[in-house]
Short mmCIF file of C-alpha atoms in Angstrom, two decimals:
data_model
loop_
_atom_site.label_atom_id
_atom_site.label_comp_id
_atom_site.label_asym_id
_atom_site.label_seq_id
_atom_site.Cartn_x
_atom_site.Cartn_y
_atom_site.Cartn_z
CA MET A 236 137.45 141.10 45.90
CA PRO A 237 135.06 139.11 43.67
CA ILE A 238 131.36 139.48 44.47
CA ASP A 239 130.94 135.84 45.59
CA GLU A 240 133.86 136.09 48.02
CA ARG A 241 132.60 139.43 49.34
CA LEU A 242 129.13 138.00 50.03
CA THR A 243 130.65 134.99 51.79
CA LEU A 244 132.88 137.21 53.92
CA ASP A 245 129.98 139.53 54.84
CA GLY A 246 127.89 136.53 55.87
CA CYS A 247 130.68 135.18 58.08
CA LEU A 248 131.15 138.57 59.73
CA ARG A 249 127.42 138.77 60.49
CA GLN A 250 127.60 135.34 62.15
CA VAL A 251 130.61 136.43 64.22
CA ASP A 252 128.76 139.59 65.33
CA PHE A 253 125.72 137.52 66.28
CA LEU A 254 127.77 135.05 68.32
CA ASP A 255 129.69 137.88 70.02
CA ALA A 256 126.38 139.42 71.09
CA GLU A 257 125.16 136.08 72.45
CA VAL A 258 128.38 135.55 74.41
CA ALA A 259 128.19 139.09 75.80
CA ALA A 260 124.60 138.51 76.95
CA LEU A 261 125.62 135.29 78.71
CA ASP A 262 128.59 137.01 80.36
CA ARG A 263 126.30 139.75 81.68
CA GLU A 264 123.91 137.19 83.15
CA ILE A 265 126.76 135.19 84.73
CA ALA A 266 128.17 138.40 86.25
CA ARG A 267 124.77 139.42 87.61
CA LEU A 268 124.20 136.03 89.24
CA ALA A 269 127.77 135.79 90.56
CA LEU A 270 127.41 139.06 92.46
CA THR A 271 124.53 137.52 94.43
CA TRP A 272 126.26 134.14 94.93
CA PRO A 273 128.42 134.26 98.11
CA GLU A 274 130.13 130.94 97.39
CA VAL A 275 131.33 132.14 93.99
CA LEU A 276 132.67 135.38 95.46
CA ARG A 277 134.45 133.37 98.17
CA LEU A 278 136.20 131.12 95.67
CA MET A 279 137.26 134.17 93.68
CA THR A 280 139.42 135.27 96.62
CA VAL A 281 141.92 132.65 95.42
CA PRO A 282 144.38 134.39 93.05
CA GLY A 283 144.00 133.01 89.54
CA VAL A 284 140.41 131.83 90.01
CA ASN A 285 137.98 133.86 87.91
CA VAL A 286 134.20 133.97 87.85
CA HIS A 287 133.89 131.28 85.17
CA THR A 288 135.94 128.75 87.16
CA ALA A 289 134.08 129.51 90.40
CA ALA A 290 130.62 129.49 88.81
CA THR A 291 131.28 126.27 86.86
CA PHE A 292 132.55 124.59 90.01
CA MET A 293 129.51 125.61 92.07
CA ALA A 294 127.08 124.67 89.29
CA SER A 295 128.63 121.19 89.11
CA VAL A 296 129.00 120.59 92.86
CA GLY A 297 125.98 122.35 94.36
CA ASP A 298 125.74 122.19 98.14
CA ILE A 299 129.20 121.46 99.52
CA ARG A 300 127.61 119.67 102.49
CA ARG A 301 126.87 116.74 100.19
CA PHE A 302 130.56 115.81 100.51
CA SER A 303 131.71 114.85 103.98
CA THR A 304 135.41 114.90 103.03
CA PRO A 305 137.48 116.63 100.33
CA ARG A 306 138.54 113.20 99.05
CA LYS A 307 134.93 112.43 98.12
CA LEU A 308 134.67 115.71 96.26
CA VAL A 309 137.91 114.99 94.38
CA SER A 310 136.51 111.60 93.39
CA TYR A 311 133.19 113.15 92.33
CA LEU A 312 135.01 115.46 89.91
CA GLY A 313 137.18 112.66 88.50
CA LEU A 314 140.53 113.98 89.72
CA ASP A 315 141.35 110.90 91.81
CA PRO A 316 143.88 108.36 90.43
CA ARG A 317 142.68 104.96 89.31
CA VAL A 318 143.86 102.11 91.54
CA ARG A 319 144.44 98.60 90.20
CA GLN A 320 145.24 95.65 92.43
CA SER A 321 145.12 91.91 91.96
CA GLY A 322 145.38 89.53 94.92
CA ASN A 323 148.26 90.35 97.22
CA ALA A 324 150.17 92.30 94.58
CA PRO A 325 150.98 95.94 95.40
CA ALA A 326 148.36 98.45 94.32
CA ARG A 327 149.14 100.41 91.15
CA HIS A 328 148.00 103.99 90.69
CA GLY A 329 147.32 105.17 87.18
CA ARG A 330 145.80 108.18 85.46
CA ILE A 331 142.90 110.16 86.91
CA SER A 332 139.49 108.54 86.60
CA LYS A 333 137.89 111.49 84.71
CA ALA A 334 134.50 110.71 86.23
CA GLY A 335 131.92 113.37 86.93
CA ALA A 336 131.42 116.75 85.28
CA SER A 337 133.99 117.28 82.54
CA GLU A 338 133.24 121.02 82.37
CA ALA A 339 134.30 121.60 85.99
CA ARG A 340 137.38 119.41 85.56
CA HIS A 341 138.40 121.36 82.45
CA MET A 342 137.95 124.73 84.15
CA LEU A 343 139.94 123.56 87.18
CA GLY A 344 142.73 122.44 84.86
CA GLU A 345 142.83 125.88 83.23
CA ALA A 346 142.79 127.56 86.64
CA ALA A 347 145.66 125.35 87.80
CA TRP A 348 147.92 126.83 85.13
CA LYS A 349 146.81 130.36 85.99
CA VAL A 350 147.38 130.14 89.74
CA THR A 351 151.00 129.24 89.07
CA LEU A 352 151.56 132.74 87.65
CA THR A 353 151.03 134.33 91.07
CA PRO A 354 153.45 133.89 93.98
CA GLY A 355 151.99 131.87 96.83
CA PRO A 356 151.70 128.38 98.32
CA LEU A 357 149.92 127.02 95.23
CA HIS A 358 152.79 128.18 93.02
CA ALA A 359 155.29 126.49 95.33
CA PHE A 360 153.23 123.29 95.29
CA PHE A 361 153.16 123.29 91.47
CA GLU A 362 156.92 123.81 91.26
CA ARG A 363 157.57 121.02 93.76
CA VAL A 364 155.53 118.48 91.80
CA ARG A 365 156.86 119.66 88.43
CA ALA A 366 160.43 119.05 89.55
CA ARG A 367 159.59 115.38 90.15
CA ARG A 368 156.84 114.53 87.65
CA GLY A 369 156.79 117.16 84.91
CA PRO A 370 154.44 120.07 84.15
CA GLN A 371 151.35 118.13 83.03
CA ILE A 372 151.13 115.97 86.14
CA ALA A 373 151.93 119.04 88.25
CA ALA A 374 148.99 120.90 86.69
CA THR A 375 146.63 117.99 87.40
CA ALA A 376 147.89 117.77 90.99
CA THR A 377 147.35 121.52 91.39
CA ALA A 378 143.79 121.18 90.06
CA ARG A 379 143.18 118.50 92.70
CA LYS A 380 144.72 120.79 95.32
CA LEU A 381 142.28 123.53 94.26
CA VAL A 382 139.34 121.18 94.80
CA VAL A 383 140.57 120.36 98.31
CA LEU A 384 141.10 124.06 98.99
CA PHE A 385 137.61 124.92 97.69
CA TRP A 386 136.07 122.29 99.97
CA HIS A 387 137.75 123.79 103.02
CA LEU A 388 136.84 127.39 102.10
CA LEU A 389 133.19 126.54 101.53
CA SER A 390 132.85 124.17 104.48
CA ARG A 391 134.38 126.66 106.91
CA GLU A 392 132.78 129.69 105.22
CA GLN A 393 136.13 131.45 105.09
CA ASP A 394 137.92 133.40 102.38
CA TYR A 395 141.33 132.32 101.16
CA ALA A 396 143.93 133.06 103.82
CA PHE A 397 146.52 134.21 101.24
CA ALA A 398 144.13 136.29 99.16
CA ARG A 399 145.21 139.57 97.57
CA PRO A 400 142.42 142.03 98.47
CA ALA A 401 143.18 144.54 95.72
CA MET A 402 143.08 141.80 93.08
CA THR A 403 139.82 140.46 94.50
CA ARG A 404 138.23 143.92 94.44
CA ASN A 405 139.26 144.31 90.83
CA LYS A 406 137.54 141.04 89.98
CA ILE A 407 134.33 142.12 91.69
CA ARG A 408 134.44 145.57 90.06
CA ARG A 409 134.75 143.98 86.62
CA LEU A 410 131.68 141.89 87.40
CA GLU A 411 129.78 144.99 88.44
CA LEU A 412 130.67 146.79 85.22
CA LEU A 413 129.83 143.74 83.14
CA SER A 414 126.43 143.42 84.80
CA GLY A 415 125.58 147.01 83.88
CA ALA A 416 126.80 149.13 86.81
CA PRO A 417 127.72 152.71 85.82
CA SER A 418 131.37 153.54 85.30
CA GLN A 419 132.93 155.75 87.96
CA LYS A 420 136.13 156.85 86.28
CA GLY A 421 138.09 159.33 88.31
CA ARG A 422 136.83 158.12 91.66
CA LYS A 423 139.91 157.14 93.64
CA GLY A 424 140.02 153.59 94.93
CA ILE A 425 136.82 152.40 93.26
CA ALA A 426 138.54 149.33 91.84
CA GLY A 427 140.94 149.02 94.75
CA GLY A 428 143.93 147.72 92.85
CA LYS A 429 145.30 150.55 90.70
CA SER A 430 147.80 151.66 93.31
CA THR A 431 151.24 150.35 92.40
CA ALA A 432 152.32 150.50 96.04
CA VAL A 433 149.36 148.40 97.20
CA TYR A 434 149.84 145.89 94.39
CA SER A 435 153.56 145.54 95.15
CA ALA A 436 152.93 145.16 98.90
CA GLU A 437 150.38 142.41 98.37
CA ARG A 438 152.66 140.61 95.93
CA GLU A 439 155.47 140.73 98.48
CA LEU A 440 153.17 139.19 101.10
CA SER A 441 152.37 136.43 98.61
CA ARG A 442 156.08 135.78 98.15
CA GLN A 443 156.49 135.52 101.91
CA ALA A 444 153.62 133.04 102.10
CA GLU A 445 155.25 130.99 99.36
CA ALA A 446 158.58 131.02 101.19
CA ALA A 447 156.85 129.91 104.40
CA TYR A 448 155.22 127.02 102.55
CA ARG A 449 158.56 125.94 101.10
CA ARG A 450 160.12 125.97 104.59
CA LEU A 451 157.20 123.94 105.93
CA VAL A 452 157.66 121.28 103.26
CA SER A 453 161.43 121.25 103.77
CA ASP A 454 161.05 120.82 107.53
CA TRP A 455 158.45 118.10 107.03
CA LYS A 456 160.78 116.17 104.73
CA ALA A 457 163.73 116.62 107.08
CA SER A 458 161.77 115.23 110.01
CA GLY A 459 161.43 111.89 108.18
CA PRO A 460 157.64 111.32 108.24
CA THR A 461 156.53 107.77 108.89
CA LYS A 462 155.48 106.02 105.70
CA VAL A 463 151.76 105.32 105.79
CA GLY A 464 149.00 104.33 103.40
CA ALA A 465 149.19 101.93 100.47
CA GLY A 466 152.99 101.76 100.50
CA ALA A 467 153.27 100.92 104.21
CA THR A 468 152.02 97.34 103.87
CA PRO A 469 152.99 95.45 100.69
CA GLY A 470 149.97 94.37 98.67
CA ARG A 471 147.50 96.37 100.70
CA ALA A 472 145.90 99.64 99.65
CA SER A 473 144.90 102.15 102.28
CA GLN A 474 141.15 102.74 102.44
CA ARG A 475 141.22 105.68 104.85
CA PRO A 476 143.26 108.90 104.91
CA SER A 477 146.35 108.74 107.05
CA LYS A 478 146.68 110.77 110.22
CA GLY A 479 147.58 114.36 109.45
CA LYS A 480 146.90 114.01 105.74
CA ALA A 481 144.02 116.47 105.74
CA ALA A 482 146.31 119.13 107.19
CA ARG A 483 148.85 118.56 104.39
CA GLN A 484 146.17 118.98 101.72
CA THR A 485 145.70 122.64 102.44
CA PRO A 486 148.38 124.93 101.07
#
């Protein structure tokens, strides 16, 4: 390699090493803070939600008590659809507003794709929307569903009902190692998720939860729910959530 190209390559490699060190230092600090942040650890009980998604969400939202309803939180993060209406004409719903913190919205979008890789109610929800509207709209709808779910988890101070404990313990153990905790190789059960039997059992429970969600949606459709909201009265958009809507927002 000519001397000028070698010097250029060496300089680029030094820059890459410097940036890698900076990223590693930031990851260590995020891991250290996350271990002392109960809200972040609670959100990480949702399969597919990692520390970066949970920490970005909490940094953007702050105290969940600022939002009296999940709909207000969805609007704050810009995941609500734009509504256009003129006179008595029917309301038209367009793309999401994209208001609020773009970082949190981006991380939620990435998490929406990841949660679909794990069996569970969120995966069933994504598949149901994708069958009607396509994958992109399904991912955005799943991101909105995550925001609603996060609001309920934080407001009620409860972990995710369909969490996979072994997977959650693995997440926390990785944070501990990243923050500088000593490795304990050889100690059985330290990570909590290396047992194939435990992993398979928890995955089967997730499949059962997904099947239960699909039956719930099927029964709800078969019962012929009364049409409410903006479509119930021509030319009039609903300003308040319909009865029972909050219950349908949780997977």
